[in-house]
Structure formats: C-alpha cells, structure tokens
Amino acid sequence: MTYPAKVVTPPEPDPSSAPWLRTLETIEGADLPLVGGKAFRLASLKQHGLNVPPGLVLTTAFFEAQLRHAQLIPLWAGSPDVAVTTESLSWLADVLKTKPLGKELSAALTEALNVLFGPDVETFAVRSSAVDEDQRDHSFAGVHLTELGVPRSALPIAITRCWASALDGPALEYRRAHGMSIQGIRMALLIQPMLNPVCSGVGFTVNPLNGSRDELVIEAAWGLGESVVSGAVQPYFYRLANQPPDYPLLEQRAGNTLPPEGIEPGDDGPLSSPELTKLAIHLTQVQALMGEAQDVEWAWQEGNFFLLQTRPVVALPTLPNKLDIEWTRGSHPEFLPELPSPLFGSLLERSQTRAIAFFKDLGLQVEGLGPYVKLILGRPYLNLTFLKRIISQVGLNPGSLLHTIGHTEPGGAGGLLSLDGATIWQKRATYGRILKRAFANTHHLKRYRAVVNEAVAGLEDVRFEGPPETLLAQLRQHERLYQELFNANLGLDISISAATAVGSSLIAPLTPNPATVISALALKDVKTGEVELNQALLNLSQLARQNPAVQDYLAGVAPTPPPEFQAPFAELLAKFGQRGIYETDIGWPRYGDDSTPLLNIIRRYAQSDLSGETAKAEVSWRSLVGPIKGINRWLPWRFWLAALFVRTLRRLLLMRDHLNRAKARGMAACRRWDLALGQKWTEQGWLIQPDDIFWLTLEEVERTLMLEGDTGISLASTVQARKETYQTYAETRMPFKVHESQIPAIQLGVGLQAQPASDVLVGLPISPGQVRGTVLVLRHPDEFERIADDIILVTPSTDPAWLPLLHLASGLIVEMGGLLSHGSVIAREYGLPAVANIANATQQFRTGDSVLVDGSTGVVQVLEPAQQSSKVAE
C-alpha cells in the first residue's frame, strides 16, 4: 500500500481494534493516527531505501490501552462528570509514571522486542511520536521527552516517562500557545537501537537563517547529536551550495566539541568533504520524498549515515505583516508567455534565492522585503517594493530608473539620474562592490557558459536507468542553470542601467529623450541573434515572393516545400533551432521542435510591401538630437563623454546577446531531457503525452523520481486538474501592478474591478515622433486585419512573431517593455513613433479608437472613441 510523503490526516482508528505495535516496515498510509508524525515520516524514508535504524512503534492504541488498564481514561479524554484541565493532566502524568504496564501490554512489548531486535541489542532510544508532532506549524521541538541509552529492563519506565511528558508542563503550555486542544492527546512512541556514532547533528535542506533554497546547512558535533539539538554545545557549522553532484562548501565554522577517544580530528572537523557530499545527497533525497524543506537529525556510524528524524523546517524568515508589497509584471512579457509553464514557474520561484543573494553580496539590505519574484494566478510578478528599496539604498531615484527599464509606471520624481550625494558617500563601499561586479561581467559570462556546457553534457544521458539520486542530480541541473542565469543577468542589468543612466544625464540638456537617444545609438549596427534571425527570415521571404511554389507551401496548399526553399530553411533551423519565441521557459517549444512560427513570419513578410532591403530610419546624433546650438556646438564635451558610455553600452548589449545564446542552448538541453522523461512516463501510463511533464512542478517531478509508481499513477489527474485551473487563470484579467493586499480581491475568471478609462495616458517614450491613427488591439499576431491605412498597433508585448506586422503599422503602443525591448529596437529601426509601459493597454484601448501617439513624450491621447469613429472599416 502506498502513502503520501506529505502528512495528511486519515480517519481515526477504532481503539478497540487498532494494533498496539507497528514496525517501521509495516506502517501504512492510513496509520498516521496510530504512529504519529515522527514515526510516519521515518517509515516513509525507510520504505524508500534511505538508511533509518529499525524501529518499533508503540501506537496510540497501546497508549490508550494502558490508560484503560490504569482506569485513567476520564482524566485524559474527559467525561460528562470530569473536565480535562491542565491541573488534571499534570496529576495524570504523575500517576502514569507510577503505573506498571498492563500484563498483556508488557508481554506484547517483550515479544516484539525479541523478534525485531533479538537479544544482542541491550540499550535503546525512546522517542516521542505524537499524532500532531513534527508538523509545519507546530513541531514540538524539544518539548516531548526523549530517553537515550535505556537498558532493556528499564524500557517500561522510559516509556511511561515519555508518555507523561506529553501531559505536563512545557507540552501543555506549548499547546495553549498554539491554540491546540489538550483533550485526548494521542501519544505514540518509537523505540530504536541506541547508536554509538562518531558524530551526529542536524541538516537543513534550506538555509534556516535566510530561507535560501540554493543552500544546505549542516551542524555537527562529535558523539551524540542530542547536545546539538538541545543547544548545549557550539556545533561545527557547514554551509553548502545546493548544487549536485559535489555540493561545494561555501562556509565552515569550528565548534567546541571533542572527538571520542581514539579519533584523530582533521582540519575539517567531524565531517570530511566526501562525507559532507554524501550527507547532502541524503538531505536532498529526504526533501524530495517529503515534498518540502526539511530539518533532519542524522548520525554517522561505521561509515554510514543514519537518519533519526525529519520534519518540516519551521520559522523560516517571513515578511512583516505591515509591509504591503507592490508587485509588477514589469518586462516579463518580453521574454515569457502570458502564462508560463508550471514547471518553469516552480523553477523560477526556487531559483530566485540567487537573485536575493546577488543583492546581499553588494552590501544591500534585503531582509524583510519578501521574495524577489512571485507567481500570482500563474503569472510571474517582480517585487517592485524590493527593487525600489535597493535602488534608494544607493542614493538613486527609483521611479524614473525603473520606468526606463520597464518595471513600473511613470511618475517617479526627478530626472533619470537623480542622485543623493550624502547617501552615495555613505554607501561608497557598496558602490565599490557594484563597480567591481560590473568589471566582472565577462568572468560571469564565461562561468555561465561553463555551467551550460556542464549541464548539456550531464543531460545527454536520457536512459533514466540510474538510481534516484543520479536522476535528481540531472534534474538539479535545471535549477543550477536558472540560478546562474539570475546571477549573470542581474550583473548585466545593473551595468546596462548604469551606462544608460549616466550617458543620458550627460545629454539631458540637449534632448527631451536622452535615454532613448543613448539606447538607439548603442544598438546601431549591433548584430544580435534576433537581428540575424530576422534578416534570415527577410531573405527567405524574398525567395517566397518570387516563387509561387513556396507561397503555396506557406499557405498550406502544398504539403512539402520545394527544394530551393527547403535547403536554406533547414540551414536556418540548424543555426537557430535551439531558439524560441519564449526560450527562457523550458515548456515552450523551440523552433527546432515546431517551425510554424518562423514559417508564419516568412509568410507575413512575403505578403507585405517590402523590397529587398528593409527601410530603416537614420540613427545618428544629429537625427536623434537635432541641430546643436550654443556653447555645446563649439565645446561638445557632453557628446564626447556620452559617446564613451554608448560604446560601453554597446559592449554590454553584445554580452547580453552572448548570454542569451548560451541560455538558449542550456534551456534546449533541459527541454530535451524533460521530454525524454515525459516519454518514459507516458509509456508507463503515468502521463497522457510527453509534454504534459511541463504541467508538473519541480517538486512533483522530484518526488516522482524518488517514489516512482507511488506517485506516478496520480500524475495524469494532477496534470488535468492543473490545466483546468490554468484555463481559469487565462480568463482572469491581471493588472500590471498589484499590492499584496489586493490579491485576495482578484476574482478568478474576472480580475480586479476595472478602473475608469482615461482619455490621456502616459507611458515610456521608446521611439520618437508623432502620429495620428486608428487603433488595432491585438493579443496575438494571427488576429491582424487591416482596418485602416494608418494603423496604430496595441499589443501586450513584442516577441519576434510580431515583427512582420510592424511594417504595416504607423505607430505602436505596447503594454510592457523597456528601452531595450524588441518593440523598442524595431520601432526605432523603422522610424515608428512608439510608447511602452501603458498598463493594461489592450484593455484600455478599443479597436477603432482614433488616437494621437507622441513617441517623444510618451503621451497617448484618445481623440475619438471607437463607437463614434467613422474610420472603422465595415
């Protein structure tokens, strides 16, 4: 029989028929009310191959049988005549310790001890296992009594003492403080052979000090670990990176315990590097089985680790209730689909600790600011409060800077680079670290490429024949890739923002849109992967315009392409097949998986009125700034200095392109491995189709790799339920920004209450110029139809699939994006007046609205609403 790793509460057993004794091997899924949380979890570990000492459980039925034998049931459970009080339970505890075990109970215990342990085991450990113990919200850590080194003859005494500890003093006070009932407290006990370990201690599968899920923390002491959990000694401290297979040591601190006689202590303390790695593997296996972060007690004896207890990590750092976090979708729609895959979403949330560590390494205070990213109804939101606080800490005005890079709405006071000199001087050490980090971008890019190479090599084996720990190590490559991507990308983000900000401030007196000018000049003639792909598609579109057979194939009339098209298109896929519209999300197809998006782009290009060369707007200082007058014409020092930052920004943008190319390669390798695993699970009947694996979370995949058939049989129903949930999410209109306090008010399938539409909206100017035209609201490129000659496209974002439509537009309004987003770059390239960061633009505008778009100021004015406009085509 199978049972869940996460503790649930099955129906309570009938005390009169329930078994008195269980071994860890015989505990079943419905036995939690009999054996308690501690024994139930250890049974799960032992039955799935982890090293747990054998154990005999005195069930809650055994406990109740002793109460009936001593005629103490009314004091314990209450009756019409007797109320259960702390005083009565304390008296009961004292009496219980004086009562010998009933004859039948004693005989059953003796027989079970002989059968399970034989005559050779002379001393035992007796541990509590209350039904409501070791839960996430109430651990009872250190509250119930544990008896160690108990001789066989003294077991009845130790048993009654442990029972009594649940009915007296600290235990009752703990229950009162947590609002738990004191009536009918149900207590089981676990008896195991007493170990004589070289060392022992506790291990955490997350960092309990900061909540970081990419770190493991281990505390160890020579000899028994009871001194560690009781806080009686200073243990040896090890902090490891949660990066299989080696789990690198990040920090080590010496303790004050002494080794047993005859043991020579090494420089590493109780645990050597190989032993730390072995223990780290055990800890990650425990978390995979339990489905959540764990606090594990362990012992090292005769070359083996023994697991003595596991429970959910409690009291992780939490957010102060008074902080109402502001969340923003920011620039996520630039590189993620509207609803990312659940597998990616869980990877994103788990990997974000690397982002928080990035800012801490710069000396910034991030405690109490909450997570960096959060999924709200399936959509990723950035912690805008977090970003504002860290920017303010270095003396910058966060409003305008965040607005420029696409993370908030307009309205920040001050210029792009509004500096607080006093704060800058105070934070000079932080600025030094930021500058040092900026100079290390090349190093971190090389490091990320090395991680990608290692991941690609590690994920090539898709036979899935190894032990669970090997498969878990392969799955962890996904997490490592995302963590290192966070690290490398944030460094480039800061450097790009700084170069843009400083360059903009230098030319601010000369132009109303300095950031737009700096960005446009930096991107001039930069051959990114997106630019190369777009040019290759344009070239193929010219072939299609000249060849009716290619046109028939693109239109779906002909089933196969002609050879003159097939060869160059195959060459294109060989070069760009690992890329994709949303290549950051491993659940999204690559062009090599499905080339339909590329064929659609070629078809649209071929249908548009394009000549062989794309008409490009002039990009130069004069074209963007205009005539230079006054002293700046004769002493152009501002241009000289700004040109330095333009060149710096250009180098940084090329580095980001190299990072994106490496990311595409790594994500493609992860996707291939995931699909191979999905194929295996489909053949086993666990999934309906291989790509259903992307509807699972990382935790669910981990548990299935560990438990296999125990959870695999439920995967298909999990996927179906999640697809139905995400369908409701898709029907929910989500705001651009939302406060934590507003989230409960979001109605599934509806969204937040709509705000009254305004006639004048202000966003981020991303491409200069002014144009009047007719709005065409599109949520997908396939919805396009020409309703007028002066179309103003309104889109949620501008991934490559939108590019052919920009040739047909007179202007562009984008819900989200910064100065360096796809839409910004292409709009400037084609001379389209464009405005970004108009929150919920696809909801605020209606197809047929007559609008004026000013790409120089970011202002969009509704001149005539759609219902009154005569410009809409019939």
Tab-separated table of C-alpha atoms in Angstrom, residues 552-788:
chain	number	residue	atom	x	y	z
A	552	ASP	CA	1.665	27.520	-51.864
A	553	TYR	CA	3.656	25.706	-49.188
A	554	LEU	CA	3.486	28.655	-46.770
A	555	ALA	CA	-0.251	28.970	-47.385
A	556	GLY	CA	-0.765	25.273	-46.613
A	557	VAL	CA	-1.770	24.375	-50.163
A	558	ALA	CA	1.327	22.266	-50.855
A	559	PRO	CA	2.307	19.629	-48.240
A	560	THR	CA	6.079	19.892	-48.763
A	561	PRO	CA	8.389	22.798	-49.586
A	562	PRO	CA	10.251	22.969	-52.902
A	563	PRO	CA	13.985	22.094	-52.683
A	564	GLU	CA	15.087	25.679	-53.347
A	565	PHE	CA	13.307	26.691	-50.105
A	566	GLN	CA	13.855	23.523	-48.076
A	567	ALA	CA	17.671	23.723	-48.105
A	568	PRO	CA	18.071	27.328	-46.856
A	569	PHE	CA	15.278	26.838	-44.303
A	570	ALA	CA	16.994	23.697	-42.977
A	571	GLU	CA	20.195	25.738	-42.691
A	572	LEU	CA	18.284	28.379	-40.728
A	573	LEU	CA	16.920	25.728	-38.323
A	574	ALA	CA	20.386	24.259	-37.866
A	575	LYS	CA	21.583	27.663	-36.680
A	576	PHE	CA	18.531	28.863	-34.736
A	577	GLY	CA	16.702	25.621	-33.897
A	578	GLN	CA	17.544	25.948	-30.182
A	579	ARG	CA	15.976	29.399	-30.043
A	580	GLY	CA	12.284	30.020	-29.500
A	581	ILE	CA	9.739	32.751	-29.043
A	582	TYR	CA	9.885	32.263	-25.260
A	583	GLU	CA	13.084	30.282	-24.960
A	584	THR	CA	13.530	31.061	-21.238
A	585	ASP	CA	10.530	28.822	-20.495
A	586	ILE	CA	11.520	25.171	-20.998
A	587	GLY	CA	7.852	24.338	-21.502
A	588	TRP	CA	7.702	26.444	-24.663
A	589	PRO	CA	8.642	24.792	-27.998
A	590	ARG	CA	11.929	25.626	-29.708
A	591	TYR	CA	11.948	26.465	-33.401
A	592	GLY	CA	13.561	23.078	-33.956
A	593	ASP	CA	10.527	21.431	-32.296
A	594	ASP	CA	7.953	23.485	-34.174
A	595	SER	CA	8.991	25.751	-37.038
A	596	THR	CA	5.444	27.046	-37.606
A	597	PRO	CA	6.132	30.483	-36.027
A	598	LEU	CA	9.073	31.039	-38.377
A	599	LEU	CA	7.062	29.963	-41.423
A	600	ASN	CA	4.275	32.347	-40.399
A	601	ILE	CA	6.744	35.221	-40.121
A	602	ILE	CA	8.146	34.436	-43.573
A	603	ARG	CA	4.609	34.296	-44.982
A	604	ARG	CA	3.677	37.662	-43.466
A	605	TYR	CA	6.903	39.266	-44.669
A	606	ALA	CA	6.254	37.908	-48.167
A	607	GLN	CA	2.730	39.325	-48.143
A	608	SER	CA	3.825	42.798	-47.019
A	609	ASP	CA	5.030	45.537	-49.334
A	610	LEU	CA	8.721	45.094	-48.613
A	611	SER	CA	11.528	45.456	-51.078
A	612	GLY	CA	14.732	43.506	-50.745
A	613	GLU	CA	16.109	45.931	-48.165
A	614	THR	CA	14.294	46.878	-45.006
A	615	ALA	CA	13.659	50.596	-44.847
A	616	LYS	CA	15.481	51.840	-41.784
A	617	ALA	CA	15.307	55.151	-40.014
A	618	GLU	CA	18.541	57.088	-39.807
A	619	VAL	CA	20.263	56.583	-36.463
A	620	SER	CA	22.823	59.273	-35.655
A	621	TRP	CA	23.430	62.013	-33.101
A	622	ARG	CA	22.016	64.636	-35.462
A	623	SER	CA	18.936	62.633	-36.446
A	624	LEU	CA	18.055	61.920	-32.824
A	625	VAL	CA	19.095	65.120	-31.078
A	626	GLY	CA	18.722	67.689	-33.858
A	627	PRO	CA	20.905	70.738	-34.583
A	628	ILE	CA	23.348	71.580	-31.802
A	629	LYS	CA	23.331	75.206	-30.767
A	630	GLY	CA	25.241	77.490	-28.454
A	631	ILE	CA	28.297	76.534	-26.496
A	632	ASN	CA	27.628	72.818	-26.951
A	633	ARG	CA	28.313	73.229	-30.661
A	634	TRP	CA	31.812	74.638	-30.008
A	635	LEU	CA	32.614	72.637	-26.867
A	636	PRO	CA	30.886	69.276	-27.441
A	637	TRP	CA	32.283	67.695	-24.295
A	638	ARG	CA	28.896	66.208	-23.445
A	639	PHE	CA	28.901	64.244	-26.704
A	640	TRP	CA	32.459	63.064	-26.187
A	641	LEU	CA	31.716	61.680	-22.717
A	642	ALA	CA	28.325	60.309	-23.742
A	643	ALA	CA	29.965	58.524	-26.680
A	644	LEU	CA	32.124	56.607	-24.203
A	645	PHE	CA	29.026	55.327	-22.447
A	646	VAL	CA	27.389	54.489	-25.780
A	647	ARG	CA	30.358	52.265	-26.647
A	648	THR	CA	30.246	50.719	-23.175
A	649	LEU	CA	26.531	50.086	-23.512
A	650	ARG	CA	27.078	48.500	-26.935
A	651	ARG	CA	29.621	46.072	-25.470
A	652	LEU	CA	27.221	45.197	-22.655
A	653	LEU	CA	24.393	44.552	-25.095
A	654	LEU	CA	26.615	42.216	-27.092
A	655	MET	CA	27.497	40.403	-23.869
A	656	ARG	CA	23.792	40.018	-23.120
A	657	ASP	CA	23.293	38.564	-26.591
A	658	HIS	CA	26.052	36.027	-25.920
A	659	LEU	CA	24.369	35.220	-22.610
A	660	ASN	CA	21.047	34.689	-24.397
A	661	ARG	CA	22.662	32.367	-26.933
A	662	ALA	CA	24.172	30.292	-24.118
A	663	LYS	CA	20.850	30.324	-22.280
A	664	ALA	CA	19.042	29.032	-25.361
A	665	ARG	CA	21.489	26.149	-25.606
A	666	GLY	CA	21.129	25.237	-21.943
A	667	MET	CA	17.342	25.507	-21.896
A	668	ALA	CA	17.104	23.393	-25.042
A	669	ALA	CA	19.145	20.654	-23.325
A	670	CYS	CA	16.852	20.786	-20.288
A	671	ARG	CA	13.802	20.590	-22.523
A	672	ARG	CA	15.143	17.537	-24.388
A	673	TRP	CA	15.767	15.745	-21.080
A	674	ASP	CA	12.323	16.678	-19.764
A	675	LEU	CA	10.592	15.420	-22.910
A	676	ALA	CA	12.550	12.156	-22.765
A	677	LEU	CA	11.428	11.710	-19.152
A	678	GLY	CA	7.887	12.621	-20.175
A	679	GLN	CA	8.063	9.982	-22.921
A	680	LYS	CA	9.111	7.342	-20.393
A	681	TRP	CA	6.285	8.283	-18.037
A	682	THR	CA	3.836	8.276	-20.964
A	683	GLU	CA	4.912	4.727	-21.861
A	684	GLN	CA	4.367	3.741	-18.229
A	685	GLY	CA	0.853	5.185	-18.391
A	686	TRP	CA	1.529	7.999	-15.914
A	687	LEU	CA	1.110	10.843	-18.459
A	688	ILE	CA	-1.148	11.192	-21.485
A	689	GLN	CA	1.570	12.743	-23.655
A	690	PRO	CA	5.264	13.614	-23.097
A	691	ASP	CA	4.891	17.407	-22.910
A	692	ASP	CA	2.427	17.012	-20.038
A	693	ILE	CA	5.545	16.937	-17.868
A	694	PHE	CA	5.689	20.731	-18.175
A	695	TRP	CA	2.360	20.908	-16.322
A	696	LEU	CA	4.043	19.459	-13.225
A	697	THR	CA	6.048	21.417	-10.682
A	698	LEU	CA	9.683	20.786	-9.897
A	699	GLU	CA	8.703	19.326	-6.523
A	700	GLU	CA	6.280	16.878	-8.167
A	701	VAL	CA	8.929	15.709	-10.638
A	702	GLU	CA	11.429	15.256	-7.803
A	703	ARG	CA	9.013	13.190	-5.736
A	704	THR	CA	8.091	11.009	-8.695
A	705	LEU	CA	11.754	10.316	-9.449
A	706	MET	CA	12.143	9.185	-5.841
A	707	LEU	CA	8.848	7.358	-5.325
A	708	GLU	CA	8.191	6.280	-8.931
A	709	GLY	CA	4.955	4.266	-9.060
A	710	ASP	CA	3.816	5.502	-5.641
A	711	THR	CA	3.091	8.927	-7.117
A	712	GLY	CA	3.348	8.285	-10.868
A	713	ILE	CA	-0.134	6.825	-11.038
A	714	SER	CA	-1.620	10.166	-9.946
A	715	LEU	CA	0.297	12.389	-12.375
A	716	ALA	CA	-2.306	12.355	-15.164
A	717	SER	CA	-5.043	13.571	-12.827
A	718	THR	CA	-2.702	16.229	-11.433
A	719	VAL	CA	-1.985	17.497	-14.956
A	720	GLN	CA	-5.664	17.554	-15.908
A	721	ALA	CA	-6.617	19.482	-12.789
A	722	ARG	CA	-3.840	21.993	-13.348
A	723	LYS	CA	-4.823	22.534	-16.987
A	724	GLU	CA	-8.356	23.340	-15.860
A	725	THR	CA	-7.009	25.731	-13.227
A	726	TYR	CA	-4.793	27.493	-15.748
A	727	GLN	CA	-7.732	27.866	-18.108
A	728	THR	CA	-9.431	29.888	-15.366
A	729	TYR	CA	-6.199	31.859	-14.850
A	730	ALA	CA	-6.119	32.645	-18.581
A	731	GLU	CA	-9.620	34.110	-18.361
A	732	THR	CA	-8.594	36.378	-15.476
A	733	ARG	CA	-7.515	39.912	-16.394
A	734	MET	CA	-4.407	40.564	-14.359
A	735	PRO	CA	-3.231	44.100	-13.539
A	736	PHE	CA	0.166	45.475	-14.477
A	737	LYS	CA	0.783	46.274	-10.816
A	738	VAL	CA	-0.911	44.907	-7.738
A	739	HIS	CA	-0.414	45.237	-3.991
A	740	GLU	CA	-0.268	42.182	-1.769
A	741	SER	CA	-3.436	43.346	-0.029
A	742	GLN	CA	-5.291	43.423	-3.367
A	743	ILE	CA	-4.533	39.829	-4.376
A	744	PRO	CA	-7.453	38.320	-2.421
A	745	ALA	CA	-9.785	40.684	-4.290
A	746	ILE	CA	-8.807	39.284	-7.710
A	747	GLN	CA	-11.805	37.291	-8.900
A	748	LEU	CA	-10.947	34.098	-10.763
A	749	GLY	CA	-12.074	34.356	-14.356
A	750	VAL	CA	-12.663	38.103	-13.970
A	751	GLY	CA	-9.798	40.021	-12.342
A	752	LEU	CA	-9.750	43.218	-10.324
A	753	GLN	CA	-12.520	45.757	-10.674
A	754	ALA	CA	-11.826	47.752	-13.828
A	755	GLN	CA	-10.658	51.351	-13.455
A	756	PRO	CA	-12.394	54.093	-15.482
A	757	ALA	CA	-10.669	54.631	-18.820
A	758	SER	CA	-8.769	57.878	-19.327
A	759	ASP	CA	-8.554	59.959	-22.492
A	760	VAL	CA	-4.871	60.726	-21.898
A	761	LEU	CA	-2.369	58.044	-20.920
A	762	VAL	CA	1.333	58.453	-20.272
A	763	GLY	CA	3.911	55.740	-20.814
A	764	LEU	CA	7.572	55.379	-21.670
A	765	PRO	CA	8.670	57.069	-24.925
A	766	ILE	CA	10.685	54.447	-26.807
A	767	SER	CA	10.770	55.742	-30.377
A	768	PRO	CA	10.463	59.476	-31.174
A	769	GLY	CA	7.921	61.044	-33.472
A	770	GLN	CA	4.218	61.828	-33.513
A	771	VAL	CA	1.436	60.130	-35.447
A	772	ARG	CA	-2.345	60.089	-35.558
A	773	GLY	CA	-4.087	56.867	-36.456
A	774	THR	CA	-6.666	54.157	-35.779
A	775	VAL	CA	-6.132	51.639	-33.008
A	776	LEU	CA	-5.975	47.916	-33.737
A	777	VAL	CA	-5.866	45.944	-30.481
A	778	LEU	CA	-4.154	42.572	-30.888
A	779	ARG	CA	-3.398	39.854	-28.351
A	780	HIS	CA	-1.866	37.539	-30.961
A	781	PRO	CA	-0.306	38.242	-34.385
A	782	ASP	CA	-2.794	35.949	-36.124
A	783	GLU	CA	-5.618	38.346	-35.205
A	784	PHE	CA	-4.308	41.030	-37.585
A	785	GLU	CA	-6.580	42.543	-40.192
A	786	ARG	CA	-6.126	45.849	-41.995
A	787	ILE	CA	-8.893	48.142	-40.785
A	788	ALA	CA	-7.321	51.399	-41.975
